[in-house]
XYZ file of C-alpha atoms in Angstrom:
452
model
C 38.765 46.728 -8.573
C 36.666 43.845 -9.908
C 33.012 43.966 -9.588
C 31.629 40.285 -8.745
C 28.417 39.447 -10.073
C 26.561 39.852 -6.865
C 27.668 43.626 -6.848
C 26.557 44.427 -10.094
C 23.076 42.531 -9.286
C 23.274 45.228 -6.210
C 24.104 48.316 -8.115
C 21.567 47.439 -10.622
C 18.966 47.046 -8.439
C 19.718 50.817 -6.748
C 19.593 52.047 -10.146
C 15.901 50.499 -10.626
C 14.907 51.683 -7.535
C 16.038 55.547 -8.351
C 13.623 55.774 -11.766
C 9.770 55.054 -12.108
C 11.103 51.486 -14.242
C 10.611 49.912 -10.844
C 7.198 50.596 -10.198
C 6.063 49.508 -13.837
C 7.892 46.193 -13.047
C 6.077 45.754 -10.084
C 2.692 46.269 -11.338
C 3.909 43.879 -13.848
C 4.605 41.037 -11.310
C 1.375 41.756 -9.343
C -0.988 41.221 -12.731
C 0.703 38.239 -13.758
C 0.356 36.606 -10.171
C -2.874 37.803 -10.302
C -3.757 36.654 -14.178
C -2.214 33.366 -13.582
C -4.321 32.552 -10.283
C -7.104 33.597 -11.920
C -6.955 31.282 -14.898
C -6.116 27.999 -12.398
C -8.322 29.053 -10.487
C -11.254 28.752 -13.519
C -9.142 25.561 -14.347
C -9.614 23.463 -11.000
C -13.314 24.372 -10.912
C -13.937 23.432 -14.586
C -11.775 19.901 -13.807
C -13.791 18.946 -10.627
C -16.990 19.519 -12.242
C -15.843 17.299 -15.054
C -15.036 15.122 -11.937
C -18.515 14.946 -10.488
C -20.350 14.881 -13.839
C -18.737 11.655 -15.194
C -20.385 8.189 -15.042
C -17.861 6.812 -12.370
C -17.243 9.127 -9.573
C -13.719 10.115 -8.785
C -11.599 8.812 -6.269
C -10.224 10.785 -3.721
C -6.551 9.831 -4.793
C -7.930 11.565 -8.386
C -8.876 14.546 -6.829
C -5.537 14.891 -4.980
C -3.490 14.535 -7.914
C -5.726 16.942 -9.572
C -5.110 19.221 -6.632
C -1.242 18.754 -6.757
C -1.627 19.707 -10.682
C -2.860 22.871 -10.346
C -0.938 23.805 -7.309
C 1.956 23.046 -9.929
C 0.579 24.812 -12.716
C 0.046 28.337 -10.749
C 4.266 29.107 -10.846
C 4.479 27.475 -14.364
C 1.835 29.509 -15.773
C 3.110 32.830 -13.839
C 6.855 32.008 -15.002
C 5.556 31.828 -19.112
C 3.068 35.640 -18.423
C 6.546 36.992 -17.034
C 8.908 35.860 -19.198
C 6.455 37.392 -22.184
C 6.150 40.598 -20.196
C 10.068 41.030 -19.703
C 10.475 40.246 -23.346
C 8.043 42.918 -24.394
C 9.198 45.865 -21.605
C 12.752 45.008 -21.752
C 12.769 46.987 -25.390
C 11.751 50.266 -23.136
C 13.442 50.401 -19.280
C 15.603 47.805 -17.843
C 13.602 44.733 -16.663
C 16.312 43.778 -13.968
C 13.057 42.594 -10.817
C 11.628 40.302 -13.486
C 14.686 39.044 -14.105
C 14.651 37.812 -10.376
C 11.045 36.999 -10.435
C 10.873 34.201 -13.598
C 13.524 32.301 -11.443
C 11.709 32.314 -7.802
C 8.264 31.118 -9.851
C 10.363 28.575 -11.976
C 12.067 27.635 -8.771
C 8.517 27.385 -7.057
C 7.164 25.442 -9.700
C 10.252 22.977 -9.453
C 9.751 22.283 -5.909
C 6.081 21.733 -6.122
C 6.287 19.148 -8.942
C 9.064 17.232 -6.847
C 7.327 17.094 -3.792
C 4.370 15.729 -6.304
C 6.774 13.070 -7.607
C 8.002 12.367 -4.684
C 4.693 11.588 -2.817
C 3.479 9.753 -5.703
C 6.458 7.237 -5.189
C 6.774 7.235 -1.628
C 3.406 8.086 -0.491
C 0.794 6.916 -2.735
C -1.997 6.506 0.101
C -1.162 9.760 1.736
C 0.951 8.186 4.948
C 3.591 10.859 4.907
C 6.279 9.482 6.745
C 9.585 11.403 8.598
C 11.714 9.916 5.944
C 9.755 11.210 3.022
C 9.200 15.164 4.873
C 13.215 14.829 5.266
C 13.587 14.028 1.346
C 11.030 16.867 0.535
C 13.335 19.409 2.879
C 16.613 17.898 1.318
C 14.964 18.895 -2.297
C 13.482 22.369 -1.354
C 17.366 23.480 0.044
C 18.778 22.170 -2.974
C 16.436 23.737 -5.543
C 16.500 27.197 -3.496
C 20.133 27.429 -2.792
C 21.030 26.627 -6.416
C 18.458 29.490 -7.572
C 20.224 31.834 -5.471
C 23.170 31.002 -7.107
C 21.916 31.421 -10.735
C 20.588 35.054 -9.389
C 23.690 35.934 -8.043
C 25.888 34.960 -10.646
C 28.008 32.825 -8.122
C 27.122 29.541 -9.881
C 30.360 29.652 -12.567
C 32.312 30.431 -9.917
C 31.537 27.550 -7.346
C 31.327 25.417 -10.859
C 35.288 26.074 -11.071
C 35.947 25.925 -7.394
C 34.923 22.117 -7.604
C 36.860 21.224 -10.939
C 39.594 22.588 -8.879
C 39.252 19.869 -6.096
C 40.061 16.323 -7.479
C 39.676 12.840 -5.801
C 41.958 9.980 -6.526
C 40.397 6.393 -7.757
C 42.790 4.342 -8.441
C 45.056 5.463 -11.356
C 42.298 8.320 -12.241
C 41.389 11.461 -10.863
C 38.157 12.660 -10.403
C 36.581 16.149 -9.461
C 33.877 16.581 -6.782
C 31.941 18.126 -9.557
C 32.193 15.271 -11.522
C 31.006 13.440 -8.536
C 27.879 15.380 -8.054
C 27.039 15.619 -11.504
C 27.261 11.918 -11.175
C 25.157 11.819 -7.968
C 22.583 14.177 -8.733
C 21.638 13.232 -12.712
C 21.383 9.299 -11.247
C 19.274 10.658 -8.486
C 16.790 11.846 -10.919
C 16.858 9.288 -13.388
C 16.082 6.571 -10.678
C 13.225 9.055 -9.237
C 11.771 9.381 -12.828
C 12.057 6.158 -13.678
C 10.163 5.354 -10.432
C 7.774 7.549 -11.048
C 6.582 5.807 -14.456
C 6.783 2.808 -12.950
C 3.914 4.049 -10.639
C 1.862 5.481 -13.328
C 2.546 2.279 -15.367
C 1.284 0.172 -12.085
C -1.730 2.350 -11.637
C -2.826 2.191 -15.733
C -2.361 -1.825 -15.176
C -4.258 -2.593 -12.368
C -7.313 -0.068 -13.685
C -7.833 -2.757 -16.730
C -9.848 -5.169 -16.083
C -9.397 -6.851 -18.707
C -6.546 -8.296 -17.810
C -6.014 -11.424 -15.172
C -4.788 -9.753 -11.914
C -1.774 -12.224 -12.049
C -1.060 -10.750 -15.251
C -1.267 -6.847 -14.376
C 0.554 -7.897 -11.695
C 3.479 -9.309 -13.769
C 3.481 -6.611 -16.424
C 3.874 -3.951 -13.719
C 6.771 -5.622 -11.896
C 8.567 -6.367 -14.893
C 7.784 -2.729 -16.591
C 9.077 -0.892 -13.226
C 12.141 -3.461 -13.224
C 13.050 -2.416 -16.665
C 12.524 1.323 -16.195
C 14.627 1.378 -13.619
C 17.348 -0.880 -15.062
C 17.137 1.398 -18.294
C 17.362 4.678 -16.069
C 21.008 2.833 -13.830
C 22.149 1.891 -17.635
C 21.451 5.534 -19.187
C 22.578 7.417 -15.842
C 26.057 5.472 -15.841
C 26.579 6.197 -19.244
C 26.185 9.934 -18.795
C 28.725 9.840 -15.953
C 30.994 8.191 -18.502
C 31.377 5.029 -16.913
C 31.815 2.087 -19.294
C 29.313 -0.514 -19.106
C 32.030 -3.383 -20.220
C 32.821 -3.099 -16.355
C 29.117 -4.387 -15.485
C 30.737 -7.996 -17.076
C 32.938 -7.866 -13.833
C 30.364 -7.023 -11.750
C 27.823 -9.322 -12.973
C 30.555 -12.572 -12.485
C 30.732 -11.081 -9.102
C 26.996 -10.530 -7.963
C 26.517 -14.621 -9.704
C 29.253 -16.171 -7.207
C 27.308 -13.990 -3.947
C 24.194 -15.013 -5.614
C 25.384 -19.115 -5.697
C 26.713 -18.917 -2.112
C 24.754 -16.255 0.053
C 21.946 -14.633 -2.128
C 19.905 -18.446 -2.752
C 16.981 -17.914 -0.409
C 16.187 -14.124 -1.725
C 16.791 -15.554 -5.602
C 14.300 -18.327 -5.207
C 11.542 -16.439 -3.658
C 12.036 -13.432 -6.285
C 11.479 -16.332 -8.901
C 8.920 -17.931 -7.065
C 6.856 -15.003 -6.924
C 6.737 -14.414 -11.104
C 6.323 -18.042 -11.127
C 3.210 -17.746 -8.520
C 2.032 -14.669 -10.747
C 2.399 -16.347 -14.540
C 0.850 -19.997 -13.088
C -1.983 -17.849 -11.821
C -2.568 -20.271 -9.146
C -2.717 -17.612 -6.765
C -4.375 -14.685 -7.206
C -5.007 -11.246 -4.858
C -8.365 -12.391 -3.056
C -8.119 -16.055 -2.977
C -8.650 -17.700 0.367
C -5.393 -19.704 1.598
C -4.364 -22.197 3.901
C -0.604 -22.637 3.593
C 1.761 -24.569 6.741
C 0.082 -22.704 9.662
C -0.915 -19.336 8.147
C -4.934 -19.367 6.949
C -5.679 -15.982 5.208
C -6.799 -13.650 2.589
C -4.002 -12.894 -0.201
C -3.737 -9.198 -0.022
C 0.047 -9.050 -1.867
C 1.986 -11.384 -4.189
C 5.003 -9.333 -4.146
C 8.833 -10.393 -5.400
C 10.115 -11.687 -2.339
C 6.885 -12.640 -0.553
C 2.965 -13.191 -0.326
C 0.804 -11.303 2.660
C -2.017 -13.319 4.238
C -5.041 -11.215 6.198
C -6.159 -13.555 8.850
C -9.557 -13.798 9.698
C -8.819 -11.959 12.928
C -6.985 -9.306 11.607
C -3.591 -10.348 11.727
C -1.068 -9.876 8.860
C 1.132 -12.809 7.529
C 4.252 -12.467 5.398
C 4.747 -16.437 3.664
C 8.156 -16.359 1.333
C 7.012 -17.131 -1.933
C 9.511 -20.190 -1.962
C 7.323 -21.570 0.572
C 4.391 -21.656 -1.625
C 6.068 -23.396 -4.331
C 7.519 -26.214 -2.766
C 5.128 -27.036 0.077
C 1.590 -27.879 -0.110
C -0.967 -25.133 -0.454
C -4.689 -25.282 0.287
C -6.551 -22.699 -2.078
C -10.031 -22.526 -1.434
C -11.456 -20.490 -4.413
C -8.809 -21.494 -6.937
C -11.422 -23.195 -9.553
C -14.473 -23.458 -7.902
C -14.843 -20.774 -4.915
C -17.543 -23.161 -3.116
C -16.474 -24.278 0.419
C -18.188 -26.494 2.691
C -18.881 -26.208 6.365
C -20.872 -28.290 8.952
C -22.101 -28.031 12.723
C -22.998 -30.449 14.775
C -26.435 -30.830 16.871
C -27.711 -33.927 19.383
C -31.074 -34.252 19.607
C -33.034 -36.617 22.143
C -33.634 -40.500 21.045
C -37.755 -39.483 21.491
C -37.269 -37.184 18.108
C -38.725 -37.841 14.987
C -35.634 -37.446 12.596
C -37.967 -37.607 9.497
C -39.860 -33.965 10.815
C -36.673 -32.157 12.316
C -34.412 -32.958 9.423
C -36.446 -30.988 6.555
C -37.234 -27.709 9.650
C -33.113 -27.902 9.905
C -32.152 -27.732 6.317
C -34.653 -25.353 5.662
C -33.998 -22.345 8.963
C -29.892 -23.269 7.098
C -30.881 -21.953 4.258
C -32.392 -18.899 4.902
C -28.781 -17.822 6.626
C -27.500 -14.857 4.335
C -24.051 -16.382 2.706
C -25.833 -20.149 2.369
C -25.588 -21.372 -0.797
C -28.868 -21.631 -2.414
C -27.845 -23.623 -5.581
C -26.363 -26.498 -3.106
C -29.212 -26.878 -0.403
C -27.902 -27.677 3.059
C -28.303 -31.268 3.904
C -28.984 -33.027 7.553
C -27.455 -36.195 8.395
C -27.533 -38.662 11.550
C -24.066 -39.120 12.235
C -24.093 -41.474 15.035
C -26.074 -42.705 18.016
C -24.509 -41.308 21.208
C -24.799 -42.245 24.354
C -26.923 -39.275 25.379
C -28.687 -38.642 22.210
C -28.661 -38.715 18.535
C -25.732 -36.839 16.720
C -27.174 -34.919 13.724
C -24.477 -33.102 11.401
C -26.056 -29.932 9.263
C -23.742 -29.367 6.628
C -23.974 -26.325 3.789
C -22.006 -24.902 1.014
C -20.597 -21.033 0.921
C -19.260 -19.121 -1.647
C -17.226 -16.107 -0.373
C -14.649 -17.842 1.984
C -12.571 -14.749 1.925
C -14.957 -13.331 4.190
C -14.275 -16.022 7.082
C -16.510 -18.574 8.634
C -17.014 -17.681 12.100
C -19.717 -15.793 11.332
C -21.777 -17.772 9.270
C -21.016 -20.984 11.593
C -22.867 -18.899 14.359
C -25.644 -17.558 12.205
C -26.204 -21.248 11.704
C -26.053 -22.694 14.779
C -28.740 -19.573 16.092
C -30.658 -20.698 13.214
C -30.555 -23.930 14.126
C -31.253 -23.632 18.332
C -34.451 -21.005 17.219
C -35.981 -24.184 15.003
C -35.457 -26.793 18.111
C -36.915 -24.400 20.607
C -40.050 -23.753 18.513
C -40.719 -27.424 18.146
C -39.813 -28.282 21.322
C -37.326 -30.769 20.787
C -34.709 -31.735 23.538
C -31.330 -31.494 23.320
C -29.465 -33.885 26.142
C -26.642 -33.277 27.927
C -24.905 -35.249 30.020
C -26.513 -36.552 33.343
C -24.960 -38.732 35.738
C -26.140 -40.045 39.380
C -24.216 -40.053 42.606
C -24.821 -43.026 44.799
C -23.301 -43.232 48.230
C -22.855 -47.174 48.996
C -22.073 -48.994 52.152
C -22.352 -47.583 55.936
C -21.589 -43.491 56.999
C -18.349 -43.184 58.434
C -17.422 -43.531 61.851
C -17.604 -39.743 62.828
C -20.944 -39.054 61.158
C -22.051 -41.636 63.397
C -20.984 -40.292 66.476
C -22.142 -36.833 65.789
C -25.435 -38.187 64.803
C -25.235 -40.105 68.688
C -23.983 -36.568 70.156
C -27.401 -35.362 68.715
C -29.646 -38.050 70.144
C -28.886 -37.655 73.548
C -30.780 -35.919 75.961
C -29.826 -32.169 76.332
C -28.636 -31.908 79.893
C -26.403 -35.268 79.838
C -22.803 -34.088 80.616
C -20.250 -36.116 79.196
């Protein structure tokens, strides 16, 4: 009879558990555990008072990827104290429950650090989404069931089970384990190279140095490159010949010419957007019928935050060949006005300085361009005055300052009593009442016993 690998893992493990080797290989698991908490444990206070010592405080997105380091570091560190143990005891008793224990921590550690990458690429503001806790359950069965084939010795076996099953393409045949090996190594490529191109984003936009156009640019492009490099290296692994891509890329320039022309031209508007720096992340906007904040140049398209809270998504093709109003591309002062009537008995030359001067003491009103009062026209219930004044942070709307004004403006008119006129108009009845008002009037002339 032929003992499988899984039986001799059994009768090895009844062996251990009939001589005192056991026990000593147990204590040996416990103190490492134990050890290796002990010296992360050290580790994540000593980093987060380094945290809270330096000059800039940490964010809390630094803190959780300190947190997600250590947690990582606990298996690692308790894989390397038992592998040195088992090297050291295996020259005295049989070592066969470390030899399962250095693969559950390695497999531990595994897990941890892709649910780490993972997050970083998927949920980098900590919205954890159904899609990415399916991914992370995906990963953990995969990790764990291919551990429990390395400890069973059942891996070679399902190894040659899948050469054994081919797949016809074309005038080639191709295993399933060919197939996975394919699927899984351009899997992780693609997740790798995605993860430096997050790390690569975060290390741009932290210099600021750099025009935010620019660290814009450089991160798209670097994360476009990693993960063309990572598709490149992946297929050549696989074995795939890259001479094919020449086929492919005639092919994806014809669906590009004919149905791909829209997406195309706002990809290249938006590097175009980002190298011209005429928009940048913070500038004030007016484009078509969309007034907002830039809050995202991407590739395909630009977000606008609306002064009332409202998200707009422009395609960047739109803001290249249409007219766009940028109010803090060069100079980031923008003017605004009310309007005020005043009665014909006020004395412009006294109200006009009291005006300019409650304007300027508005928070937001520009103090380097005084506001200014003007007599706009004379109306035909009183004299239109225009108060107009500069600002310098459009991106925080104008609704607000436009009423801080005009409050401004209706405390200085009450306190020197001047009028403001509205429109009055008089009602005049002309001619003779109307028959029936005349005989009711008659009906209450006459005497009060007269019978009709």
């Amino acid at each position: 009879m032929n003992e499988t690998p899984l039986l001799n893992l059994i009768t090895d493990f009844v062996d251990d558990f009939r001589q005192p080797a056991i026990l000593w290989q147990a204590l040996v698991i416990v103190a490492c555990l134990a050890l290796s908490w002990l010296l992360v444990r050290q580790l994540r206070v000593f980093l987060h008072q380094r945290a809270e010592a330096a000059a800039t405080p940490a964010t809390p997105e630094t803190l959780q990827r300190t947190d997600s380091f250590i947690r990582i570091l606990t298996p690692v560190l308790a894989a390397m104290l038992l592998g040195i143990a088992q090297h050291f005891l295996a020259k005295f008793q049989s070592v066969n429950l470390l030899s399962i224990a250095i693969p559950l921590c390695t497999s531990m550690a595994l897990v941890r650090f892709g649910f780490y990458v993972l997050r970083r690429i998927f949920a980098r503001h900590g919205d954890i989404s159904p899609t990415m806790l399916l991914l992370e359950k995906i990963f953990t069965v995969v990790v764990w069931a291919g551990m429990a084939l390395y400890i069973t010795g059942l891996w070679p076996e399902l190894h040659t089970f899948l050469e054994s099953i081919v797949v016809p393409l074309g005038r080639n045949k191709v295993s399933v384990a060919a197939i996975l090996q394919a699927a899984i190594s351009v899997a992780v490529l693609l997740v790798l190279a995605m993860w430096a191109g997050t790390s690569l984003d975060e290390r741009l936009m932290k210099m600021q140095g750099l025009h935010t156009s620019l660290r814009v640019v450089l991160s798209r492009m670097g994360r476009a490159v990693l993960i063309l490099v990572s598709v490149l290296v992946s297929l050549s692994l696989v074995g795939i010949d890259l001479t094919v891509l020449s086929v492919f890329g005639g092919a994806f320039g014809v669906a590009l010419g004919f149905g791909l022309q829209k997406i195309a031209a706002n990809f290249v508007s938006g590097f175009i957007i980002l190298l011209d720096r005429s928009l940048t992340i913070g500038d004030m906007i007016t484009v078509g019928q969309f007034t907002g904040k830039v809050t995202q140049i991407n590739t395909r398209y630009t977000v606008l935050l609306g002064g009332d809270g409202v998200e707009s998504i422009v395609p960047n093709e739109m803001l290249i060949s249409g007219g766009v109003q940028n109010m803090s591309l060069s100079n980031r002062m923008v003017w605004l006005s009310t309007a005020v009537s005043v009665g014909y008995e006020t004395d412009l030359d006294v109200i006009f300085p009291l005006l300019e001067e409650a304007t300027a003491k508005v928070p937001r009103v520009s103090q380097s361009n005084p506001p200014s009062a003007t007599l706009v026209r004379f109306g035909a219930d009183g004299l239109d005055v225009q108060i107009g004044f500069w600002i310098a942070d459009p991106e925080n709307g104008t609704g607000g300052v436009k009423s801080n004004v005009n409050r401004a403006i209706w405390r200085t008119l009450q306190e020197h009593k001047v009028t403001v006129p509205f429109p009055q108009r008089e009602l005049r009845i002309v001619g003779t009442p109307p028959a029936p008002l005349a005989s009711a009037a008659d009906g209450e002339s006459a005497p009060s016993g007269t019978q009709p």
